């Protein structure tokens, strides 16, 4: 046995089976269909098991990045990835009811109704209510849908063939698979090991967010993956169009746009992206101002209007400082920092010290991580998209930020600073260490795929 595990391929398989066992164990702790794990001991046990899964995943990532694996290892990685998702797919959503709104929006559109016109509780939609979906919709008494047009088109397409949660989850996994296939093509084009797809494929945060809860972020991940592939193949217009579509699933992907126009290739991807955004809004414009849904109300619910929703400002609040009084300063500083970085990436000196695909994913990952951290959402499923560019440009901080927020599934302190610090503080340390290494190491000493 010891001799067998001395082989990197066998260690990889052992880690995959261990991750599968841990995932099934975590499933056994939570009561099926419940929106809470249970009492404190049960919640603590769940988080403990999930943390073990995170550790197993990080060991597997370390193995893939440091060891030379045979080509057949890719099939082990993909096989384990399929088994992990198959184990989670039949389970009911956990600690989130968002998917019921997706299914509802799909039913509303299947009935020929604009989903932005009515809240679910409106009498005009009374005939669509069913006992399986309607009672579980969140904010059904006061909020129109928050999801942008690209997401709505996916909901509508699924609503034509299925009114079930499982059907919607399968659609999300389909988009996730498209993203992974695209990144495999990017890896091959860059001459990098295909086994690096494990960085996303085994990510426990992606597993729980999409196979278990079916969050729509998977659609954005699929579109972003194909956009990155199109950009590496110099299909600039197509890349911009796909990025525009991803932005109308979740707004955050717009942050990586400067990486797509780096090197002066500006107008084609930008115009294509803007055109796609305009076209996708057209079918829903009859709703008037309501076409933006519950976006404003959501920001207020999450504390973004007072500042307490931001991790850093919440921490300063613990020191006696007032988040509302600091909010404008925080937004200005964050905005200027991100703008400076975006301009540097888009228009700065284009030092080709890495293959184009690596440089693209490095820049996209940096922009994505800083933007997500600046917004610091406390929902776990906002973070798995960071693991996608990390497949090609595996920065430690990016890998950590794309997986460690699985701890956000449960917050034992119900606090926007203390528990999230378990994710953000190590990320800051890893980013600082990588920056120091990049500044002190000669270019020839940098590992393949690492930003200079």
Short mmCIF file of C-alpha atoms in Angstrom, two decimals:
data_model
loop_
_atom_site.label_atom_id
_atom_site.label_comp_id
_atom_site.label_asym_id
_atom_site.label_seq_id
_atom_site.Cartn_x
_atom_site.Cartn_y
_atom_site.Cartn_z
CA UNK A 1 0.00 0.00 0.00
CA UNK A 2 2.76 2.46 0.89
CA UNK A 3 4.53 1.67 -2.37
CA UNK A 4 1.30 2.27 -4.31
CA UNK A 5 0.70 5.64 -2.65
CA UNK A 6 4.25 6.66 -3.52
CA UNK A 7 2.98 7.13 -7.08
CA UNK A 8 1.53 10.63 -7.69
CA UNK A 9 -1.31 9.11 -9.73
CA UNK A 10 -2.31 6.81 -6.89
CA UNK A 11 -2.08 9.62 -4.34
CA UNK A 12 -4.33 11.67 -6.58
CA UNK A 13 -6.90 8.86 -6.75
CA UNK A 14 -6.75 8.39 -2.97
CA UNK A 15 -7.35 12.09 -2.39
CA UNK A 16 -10.26 12.04 -4.81
CA UNK A 17 -11.92 9.11 -3.05
CA UNK A 18 -11.31 10.79 0.31
CA UNK A 19 -12.94 13.99 -0.94
CA UNK A 20 -15.91 11.96 -2.15
CA UNK A 21 -16.23 10.24 1.23
CA UNK A 22 -16.02 13.57 3.08
CA UNK A 23 -18.67 15.09 0.80
CA UNK A 24 -21.06 12.20 1.38
CA UNK A 25 -20.35 12.47 5.12
CA UNK A 26 -21.27 16.15 5.12
CA UNK A 27 -24.49 15.29 3.29
CA UNK A 28 -25.38 12.82 6.03
CA UNK A 29 -25.13 15.49 8.72
CA UNK A 30 -27.66 17.90 7.24
CA UNK A 31 -31.36 17.02 7.44
CA UNK A 32 -32.66 16.61 3.87
CA UNK A 33 -34.77 19.57 2.81
CA UNK A 34 -34.10 21.62 5.93
CA UNK A 35 -32.93 25.21 5.61
CA UNK A 36 -30.65 24.82 8.59
CA UNK A 37 -28.20 22.15 9.66
CA UNK A 38 -29.64 21.94 13.14
CA UNK A 39 -28.48 22.67 16.65
CA UNK A 40 -25.02 24.10 17.36
CA UNK A 41 -23.26 20.71 17.74
CA UNK A 42 -24.65 19.55 14.40
CA UNK A 43 -23.69 22.83 12.71
CA UNK A 44 -20.19 22.62 14.15
CA UNK A 45 -19.85 19.04 12.93
CA UNK A 46 -20.95 20.06 9.45
CA UNK A 47 -18.46 22.92 9.25
CA UNK A 48 -15.74 20.62 10.59
CA UNK A 49 -16.39 18.02 7.91
CA UNK A 50 -16.56 20.69 5.19
CA UNK A 51 -13.24 22.11 6.41
CA UNK A 52 -11.69 18.64 6.11
CA UNK A 53 -12.95 18.50 2.53
CA UNK A 54 -11.36 21.87 1.84
CA UNK A 55 -8.04 20.60 3.21
CA UNK A 56 -8.22 17.47 1.05
CA UNK A 57 -8.92 19.62 -2.00
CA UNK A 58 -5.97 21.91 -1.29
CA UNK A 59 -3.69 18.87 -0.95
CA UNK A 60 -4.92 17.64 -4.32
CA UNK A 61 -4.24 21.05 -5.88
CA UNK A 62 -0.73 21.03 -4.41
CA UNK A 63 -0.14 17.57 -5.87
CA UNK A 64 -1.31 18.59 -9.33
CA UNK A 65 0.87 21.70 -9.36
CA UNK A 66 4.03 20.05 -8.01
CA UNK A 67 4.05 16.53 -9.43
CA UNK A 68 4.28 15.23 -12.96
CA UNK A 69 1.17 13.16 -13.57
CA UNK A 70 0.49 10.75 -16.46
CA UNK A 71 -2.03 11.77 -19.08
CA UNK A 72 -4.45 9.17 -17.77
CA UNK A 73 -4.72 11.16 -14.54
CA UNK A 74 -7.09 13.52 -16.35
CA UNK A 75 -9.66 10.73 -16.52
CA UNK A 76 -9.30 10.16 -12.79
CA UNK A 77 -9.88 13.86 -12.18
CA UNK A 78 -12.92 14.03 -14.43
CA UNK A 79 -14.35 10.76 -13.11
CA UNK A 80 -14.12 11.92 -9.50
CA UNK A 81 -15.61 15.29 -10.51
CA UNK A 82 -18.62 13.53 -12.02
CA UNK A 83 -19.07 11.30 -8.96
CA UNK A 84 -18.91 14.28 -6.62
CA UNK A 85 -21.62 16.09 -8.56
CA UNK A 86 -23.74 12.95 -8.87
CA UNK A 87 -23.66 12.54 -5.10
CA UNK A 88 -24.88 16.09 -4.49
CA UNK A 89 -27.35 16.46 -7.37
CA UNK A 90 -30.32 14.53 -5.91
CA UNK A 91 -30.16 16.38 -2.58
CA UNK A 92 -32.55 19.25 -1.95
CA UNK A 93 -31.13 22.79 -1.84
CA UNK A 94 -29.26 23.67 1.32
CA UNK A 95 -29.23 26.99 3.18
CA UNK A 96 -30.49 28.78 0.07
CA UNK A 97 -33.85 28.94 -1.66
CA UNK A 98 -32.66 30.92 -4.69
CA UNK A 99 -33.27 28.07 -7.10
CA UNK A 100 -36.99 28.16 -6.40
CA UNK A 101 -37.05 31.71 -7.74
CA UNK A 102 -35.23 30.49 -10.87
CA UNK A 103 -37.85 27.80 -11.44
CA UNK A 104 -40.64 30.29 -10.76
CA UNK A 105 -39.24 32.84 -13.21
CA UNK A 106 -39.04 30.06 -15.79
CA UNK A 107 -42.70 29.14 -15.18
CA UNK A 108 -43.75 32.78 -15.43
CA UNK A 109 -42.00 33.16 -18.80
CA UNK A 110 -43.38 29.84 -20.03
CA UNK A 111 -46.81 31.40 -19.43
CA UNK A 112 -45.82 34.36 -21.64
CA UNK A 113 -45.43 36.87 -18.80
CA UNK A 114 -42.53 39.28 -18.27
CA UNK A 115 -40.88 38.17 -14.98
CA UNK A 116 -40.00 41.78 -14.05
CA UNK A 117 -43.63 42.94 -14.02
CA UNK A 118 -44.95 41.25 -10.88
CA UNK A 119 -43.85 40.02 -7.49
CA UNK A 120 -44.68 36.31 -7.07
CA UNK A 121 -47.47 37.09 -4.60
CA UNK A 122 -49.29 39.34 -7.08
CA UNK A 123 -52.82 38.06 -7.81
CA UNK A 124 -52.05 38.26 -11.54
CA UNK A 125 -49.82 35.19 -11.11
CA UNK A 126 -52.20 33.24 -8.89
CA UNK A 127 -52.86 30.56 -11.51
CA UNK A 128 -49.14 29.69 -11.66
CA UNK A 129 -48.74 28.87 -7.98
CA UNK A 130 -48.00 25.28 -7.08
CA UNK A 131 -47.25 23.55 -3.78
CA UNK A 132 -43.76 22.42 -4.83
CA UNK A 133 -42.16 25.75 -5.77
CA UNK A 134 -44.22 28.79 -4.82
CA UNK A 135 -44.19 28.36 -1.00
CA UNK A 136 -40.36 28.18 -1.01
CA UNK A 137 -39.69 31.35 -3.04
CA UNK A 138 -37.76 33.91 -1.03
CA UNK A 139 -39.02 37.52 -0.83
CA UNK A 140 -42.14 36.52 -2.73
CA UNK A 141 -44.32 39.07 -0.91
CA UNK A 142 -42.35 42.20 -1.77
CA UNK A 143 -39.54 41.70 -4.29
CA UNK A 144 -39.51 41.40 -8.04
CA UNK A 145 -36.89 39.10 -9.47
CA UNK A 146 -33.31 40.38 -9.18
CA UNK A 147 -31.81 38.25 -11.94
CA UNK A 148 -30.63 39.98 -15.16
CA UNK A 149 -31.82 39.10 -18.68
CA UNK A 150 -29.19 36.48 -19.59
CA UNK A 151 -30.11 34.52 -16.48
CA UNK A 152 -33.80 34.96 -17.30
CA UNK A 153 -33.30 33.51 -20.78
CA UNK A 154 -31.77 30.41 -19.21
CA UNK A 155 -34.67 30.16 -16.76
CA UNK A 156 -37.11 30.53 -19.64
CA UNK A 157 -35.39 27.81 -21.67
CA UNK A 158 -35.43 25.40 -18.74
CA UNK A 159 -39.03 26.36 -17.97
CA UNK A 160 -40.06 25.11 -21.40
CA UNK A 161 -38.96 21.56 -20.59
CA UNK A 162 -38.99 21.26 -16.79
CA UNK A 163 -40.62 22.87 -13.78
CA UNK A 164 -38.47 20.99 -11.31
CA UNK A 165 -35.51 21.92 -9.14
CA UNK A 166 -33.56 18.96 -10.50
CA UNK A 167 -34.07 20.14 -14.08
CA UNK A 168 -32.74 23.58 -13.18
CA UNK A 169 -29.74 22.08 -11.37
CA UNK A 170 -28.92 19.94 -14.40
CA UNK A 171 -28.92 23.07 -16.56
CA UNK A 172 -26.50 24.75 -14.16
CA UNK A 173 -24.21 21.74 -14.22
CA UNK A 174 -24.34 21.79 -18.01
CA UNK A 175 -23.04 25.36 -18.09
CA UNK A 176 -20.41 24.46 -15.51
CA UNK A 177 -19.27 21.57 -17.72
CA UNK A 178 -18.99 23.94 -20.69
CA UNK A 179 -16.73 26.19 -18.63
CA UNK A 180 -14.49 23.26 -17.66
CA UNK A 181 -14.26 21.99 -21.22
CA UNK A 182 -13.31 25.47 -22.38
CA UNK A 183 -10.58 25.70 -19.76
CA UNK A 184 -9.23 22.31 -20.81
CA UNK A 185 -8.90 23.70 -24.32
CA UNK A 186 -7.15 26.79 -22.94
CA UNK A 187 -4.72 24.58 -21.01
CA UNK A 188 -3.92 22.55 -24.10
CA UNK A 189 -3.42 25.66 -26.18
CA UNK A 190 -1.03 27.09 -23.61
CA UNK A 191 0.93 23.84 -23.37
CA UNK A 192 0.02 23.40 -19.70
CA UNK A 193 -0.91 20.12 -17.98
CA UNK A 194 -4.57 19.22 -18.41
CA UNK A 195 -4.58 17.90 -14.84
CA UNK A 196 -4.78 21.51 -13.65
CA UNK A 197 -8.50 21.39 -14.39
CA UNK A 198 -8.72 19.81 -10.93
CA UNK A 199 -8.38 23.32 -9.46
CA UNK A 200 -11.94 23.94 -10.54
CA UNK A 201 -13.36 20.44 -11.03
CA UNK A 202 -12.75 19.31 -7.44
CA UNK A 203 -13.41 22.65 -5.82
CA UNK A 204 -15.77 21.84 -2.90
CA UNK A 205 -17.26 25.33 -3.00
CA UNK A 206 -18.30 24.84 -6.63
CA UNK A 207 -19.69 21.41 -5.78
CA UNK A 208 -21.94 22.66 -3.00
CA UNK A 209 -22.90 25.86 -4.82
CA UNK A 210 -23.98 24.25 -8.09
CA UNK A 211 -24.53 20.48 -7.76
CA UNK A 212 -26.28 20.91 -4.42
CA UNK A 213 -27.92 24.35 -4.60
CA UNK A 214 -27.97 25.03 -8.36
CA UNK A 215 -26.95 28.68 -8.17
CA UNK A 216 -27.12 30.66 -11.40
CA UNK A 217 -23.48 31.70 -11.02
CA UNK A 218 -22.71 28.46 -12.87
CA UNK A 219 -24.10 30.03 -16.05
CA UNK A 220 -21.71 32.97 -15.68
CA UNK A 221 -18.83 30.54 -15.11
CA UNK A 222 -19.67 28.61 -18.27
CA UNK A 223 -19.90 31.78 -20.36
CA UNK A 224 -16.70 33.18 -18.85
CA UNK A 225 -14.81 29.97 -19.61
CA UNK A 226 -15.87 30.06 -23.27
CA UNK A 227 -15.04 33.79 -23.40
CA UNK A 228 -11.53 33.12 -22.12
CA UNK A 229 -11.10 30.41 -24.75
CA UNK A 230 -12.33 32.73 -27.50
CA UNK A 231 -9.96 35.47 -26.35
CA UNK A 232 -6.94 33.13 -26.38
CA UNK A 233 -7.85 32.20 -29.96
CA UNK A 234 -8.06 35.89 -30.88
CA UNK A 235 -11.80 35.83 -31.48
CA UNK A 236 -12.09 39.26 -29.92
CA UNK A 237 -15.68 40.05 -30.86
CA UNK A 238 -16.97 36.66 -29.72
CA UNK A 239 -15.03 36.95 -26.46
CA UNK A 240 -16.56 40.36 -25.76
CA UNK A 241 -20.06 39.13 -26.57
CA UNK A 242 -19.73 36.16 -24.24
CA UNK A 243 -18.36 38.35 -21.47
CA UNK A 244 -21.30 40.70 -21.94
CA UNK A 245 -23.69 37.77 -21.60
CA UNK A 246 -21.87 36.59 -18.45
CA UNK A 247 -22.26 40.07 -17.00
CA UNK A 248 -26.03 39.81 -17.46
CA UNK A 249 -26.06 36.66 -15.36
CA UNK A 250 -24.13 38.13 -12.44
CA UNK A 251 -22.65 41.63 -12.62
CA UNK A 252 -19.22 40.71 -11.21
CA UNK A 253 -17.74 39.28 -14.49
CA UNK A 254 -17.66 42.80 -15.96
CA UNK A 255 -14.65 43.35 -13.68
CA UNK A 256 -12.43 41.21 -15.94
CA UNK A 257 -13.19 43.21 -19.10
CA UNK A 258 -9.84 45.10 -18.99
CA UNK A 259 -8.02 41.77 -19.33
CA UNK A 260 -9.92 41.15 -22.58
CA UNK A 261 -8.82 44.44 -24.14
CA UNK A 262 -5.18 44.32 -23.02
CA UNK A 263 -2.64 45.13 -25.67
CA UNK A 264 -4.79 47.78 -27.33
CA UNK A 265 -7.43 45.35 -28.64
CA UNK A 266 -10.25 47.55 -27.39
CA UNK A 267 -13.10 48.34 -29.69
CA UNK A 268 -14.19 44.99 -31.03
CA UNK A 269 -14.72 43.16 -27.69
CA UNK A 270 -16.13 46.30 -26.04
CA UNK A 271 -18.66 47.01 -28.77
CA UNK A 272 -19.66 43.35 -29.00
CA UNK A 273 -20.21 43.17 -25.25
CA UNK A 274 -22.29 46.36 -25.15
CA UNK A 275 -24.34 45.18 -28.13
CA UNK A 276 -25.12 41.84 -26.46
CA UNK A 277 -26.15 43.56 -23.24
CA UNK A 278 -28.51 45.87 -25.17
CA UNK A 279 -30.03 43.02 -27.20
CA UNK A 280 -30.58 40.83 -24.13
CA UNK A 281 -32.51 43.61 -22.40
CA UNK A 282 -34.85 44.17 -25.36
CA UNK A 283 -37.36 41.35 -24.64
CA UNK A 284 -37.95 42.68 -21.12
CA UNK A 285 -38.11 46.46 -21.64
CA UNK A 286 -41.91 46.47 -21.43
CA UNK A 287 -41.46 46.28 -17.64
CA UNK A 288 -40.07 49.82 -17.69
CA UNK A 289 -37.91 50.81 -14.70
CA UNK A 290 -38.79 47.49 -13.08
CA UNK A 291 -36.51 45.75 -15.58
CA UNK A 292 -33.72 46.17 -13.02
CA UNK A 293 -35.78 44.19 -10.51
CA UNK A 294 -34.87 44.07 -6.86
CA UNK A 295 -31.27 45.22 -7.31
CA UNK A 296 -31.63 48.37 -5.22
CA UNK A 297 -33.55 46.71 -2.43
CA UNK A 298 -31.06 43.85 -2.30
CA UNK A 299 -28.17 46.25 -1.70
CA UNK A 300 -30.05 47.77 1.23
CA UNK A 301 -30.85 44.33 2.68
CA UNK A 302 -27.20 43.34 2.52
CA UNK A 303 -26.02 46.50 4.31
CA UNK A 304 -24.22 48.04 1.34
CA UNK A 305 -26.06 51.34 1.74
CA UNK A 306 -24.79 51.74 5.31
CA UNK A 307 -21.36 50.15 4.87
CA UNK A 308 -21.87 47.29 7.31
CA UNK A 309 -22.06 44.86 4.38
CA UNK A 310 -18.39 45.39 3.54
CA UNK A 311 -15.92 43.24 5.43
CA UNK A 312 -13.37 45.96 6.09
CA UNK A 313 -15.94 48.52 7.24
CA UNK A 314 -17.62 45.93 9.43
CA UNK A 315 -14.25 45.33 11.07
CA UNK A 316 -13.71 49.03 11.65
CA UNK A 317 -17.14 49.08 13.24
CA UNK A 318 -15.83 46.67 15.88
CA UNK A 319 -13.19 49.29 16.70
CA UNK A 320 -15.83 51.91 17.37
CA UNK A 321 -15.67 53.63 13.99
CA UNK A 322 -18.85 54.29 12.05
CA UNK A 323 -19.24 52.35 8.78
CA UNK A 324 -21.76 54.89 7.34
CA UNK A 325 -19.34 57.78 7.81
CA UNK A 326 -16.55 55.80 6.14
CA UNK A 327 -18.63 54.39 3.30
CA UNK A 328 -17.93 57.13 0.76
CA UNK A 329 -14.20 57.06 1.48
CA UNK A 330 -14.16 53.28 1.13
CA UNK A 331 -16.04 53.34 -2.17
CA UNK A 332 -13.82 56.09 -3.60
CA UNK A 333 -10.61 54.33 -2.56
CA UNK A 334 -11.78 50.95 -3.82
CA UNK A 335 -13.02 52.47 -7.07
CA UNK A 336 -9.80 54.36 -7.74
CA UNK A 337 -7.67 51.29 -6.95
CA UNK A 338 -9.68 49.07 -9.27
CA UNK A 339 -9.73 51.75 -11.98
CA UNK A 340 -5.95 52.19 -11.79
CA UNK A 341 -5.44 48.44 -12.03
CA UNK A 342 -7.88 48.19 -14.93
CA UNK A 343 -6.10 50.95 -16.85
CA UNK A 344 -2.72 49.38 -16.15
CA UNK A 345 -3.86 46.01 -17.46
CA UNK A 346 -5.73 47.36 -20.47
CA UNK A 347 -3.33 50.08 -21.63
CA UNK A 348 -0.07 49.58 -19.74
CA UNK A 349 3.16 48.18 -21.17
CA UNK A 350 2.42 44.78 -22.60
CA UNK A 351 5.39 42.76 -21.35
CA UNK A 352 4.95 39.33 -22.91
CA UNK A 353 6.75 37.41 -20.17
CA UNK A 354 4.14 34.66 -20.17
CA UNK A 355 2.07 32.90 -22.83
CA UNK A 356 -0.99 34.89 -23.87
CA UNK A 357 -3.42 32.51 -22.14
CA UNK A 358 -1.48 32.69 -18.88
CA UNK A 359 -1.28 36.48 -19.00
CA UNK A 360 -5.00 36.72 -19.79
CA UNK A 361 -6.03 34.45 -16.91
CA UNK A 362 -3.51 36.07 -14.56
CA UNK A 363 -4.97 39.51 -15.24
CA UNK A 364 -8.56 38.27 -15.18
CA UNK A 365 -7.97 36.47 -11.89
CA UNK A 366 -6.42 39.53 -10.30
CA UNK A 367 -9.28 41.79 -11.38
CA UNK A 368 -11.90 39.25 -10.32
CA UNK A 369 -10.34 38.67 -6.90
CA UNK A 370 -9.90 42.35 -6.03
CA UNK A 371 -13.42 43.26 -7.17
CA UNK A 372 -15.01 40.38 -5.28
CA UNK A 373 -13.02 41.14 -2.14
CA UNK A 374 -13.94 44.82 -2.36
CA UNK A 375 -17.63 43.85 -2.49
CA UNK A 376 -17.00 41.08 0.09
CA UNK A 377 -20.35 39.29 -0.30
CA UNK A 378 -21.08 36.96 2.58
CA UNK A 379 -22.75 34.34 0.40
CA UNK A 380 -20.44 31.47 -0.48
CA UNK A 381 -21.61 31.01 -4.08
CA UNK A 382 -20.29 34.41 -5.16
CA UNK A 383 -16.70 33.09 -5.02
CA UNK A 384 -16.31 29.84 -7.08
CA UNK A 385 -15.84 31.80 -10.31
CA UNK A 386 -12.42 32.86 -9.01
CA UNK A 387 -11.21 29.28 -9.36
CA UNK A 388 -11.75 29.33 -13.13
CA UNK A 389 -8.82 31.59 -14.17
CA UNK A 390 -6.77 29.91 -11.43
CA UNK A 391 -6.78 26.75 -13.54
CA UNK A 392 -4.37 28.44 -15.96
CA UNK A 393 -2.75 31.01 -13.64
CA UNK A 394 -2.77 29.30 -10.23
CA UNK A 395 -2.00 32.11 -7.78
CA UNK A 396 -2.27 30.83 -4.17
CA UNK A 397 -4.52 33.69 -3.03
CA UNK A 398 -6.85 33.11 -5.98
CA UNK A 399 -7.13 29.39 -5.29
CA UNK A 400 -7.85 30.13 -1.64
CA UNK A 401 -10.49 32.77 -2.37
CA UNK A 402 -12.15 30.49 -4.90
CA UNK A 403 -12.61 27.65 -2.41
CA UNK A 404 -12.30 28.70 1.26
CA UNK A 405 -15.59 30.69 1.32
CA UNK A 406 -17.30 27.32 1.66
CA UNK A 407 -16.99 28.22 5.34
CA UNK A 408 -19.57 30.95 4.68
CA UNK A 409 -22.29 28.30 4.35
CA UNK A 410 -22.73 28.71 8.10
CA UNK A 411 -21.73 31.74 10.17
CA UNK A 412 -21.80 30.77 13.85
CA UNK A 413 -21.30 34.41 14.90
CA UNK A 414 -23.79 36.00 12.48
CA UNK A 415 -21.23 38.76 11.98
CA UNK A 416 -19.93 40.31 8.74
CA UNK A 417 -16.32 40.55 9.98
CA UNK A 418 -15.27 37.87 12.45
CA UNK A 419 -16.09 34.66 10.59
CA UNK A 420 -15.27 36.06 7.11
CA UNK A 421 -11.82 36.95 8.46
CA UNK A 422 -11.00 33.24 8.30
CA UNK A 423 -11.08 33.67 4.52
CA UNK A 424 -9.93 37.24 3.90
CA UNK A 425 -6.98 37.40 6.30
CA UNK A 426 -5.21 34.31 4.86
CA UNK A 427 -5.97 35.63 1.37
CA UNK A 428 -4.21 38.91 2.19
CA UNK A 429 -1.23 37.00 3.57
CA UNK A 430 -1.00 34.78 0.47
CA UNK A 431 -1.29 37.78 -1.85
CA UNK A 432 1.43 39.66 0.04
CA UNK A 433 3.73 36.64 -0.07
CA UNK A 434 3.20 36.18 -3.82
CA UNK A 435 3.85 39.88 -4.42
CA UNK A 436 7.08 39.75 -2.45
CA UNK A 437 8.25 36.66 -4.33
CA UNK A 438 7.39 38.26 -7.67
CA UNK A 439 9.34 41.40 -6.77
CA UNK A 440 12.46 39.57 -5.56
CA UNK A 441 12.72 36.55 -7.86
CA UNK A 442 14.39 36.84 -11.29
CA UNK A 443 12.08 36.14 -14.22
CA UNK A 444 13.87 32.92 -15.02
CA UNK A 445 13.12 31.60 -11.53
CA UNK A 446 9.36 32.09 -11.79
CA UNK A 447 7.38 28.87 -12.15
CA UNK A 448 5.38 28.34 -15.32
CA UNK A 449 2.06 30.13 -15.17
CA UNK A 450 3.10 32.50 -12.38
CA UNK A 451 2.76 36.23 -12.85
CA UNK A 452 6.05 38.13 -12.96
#
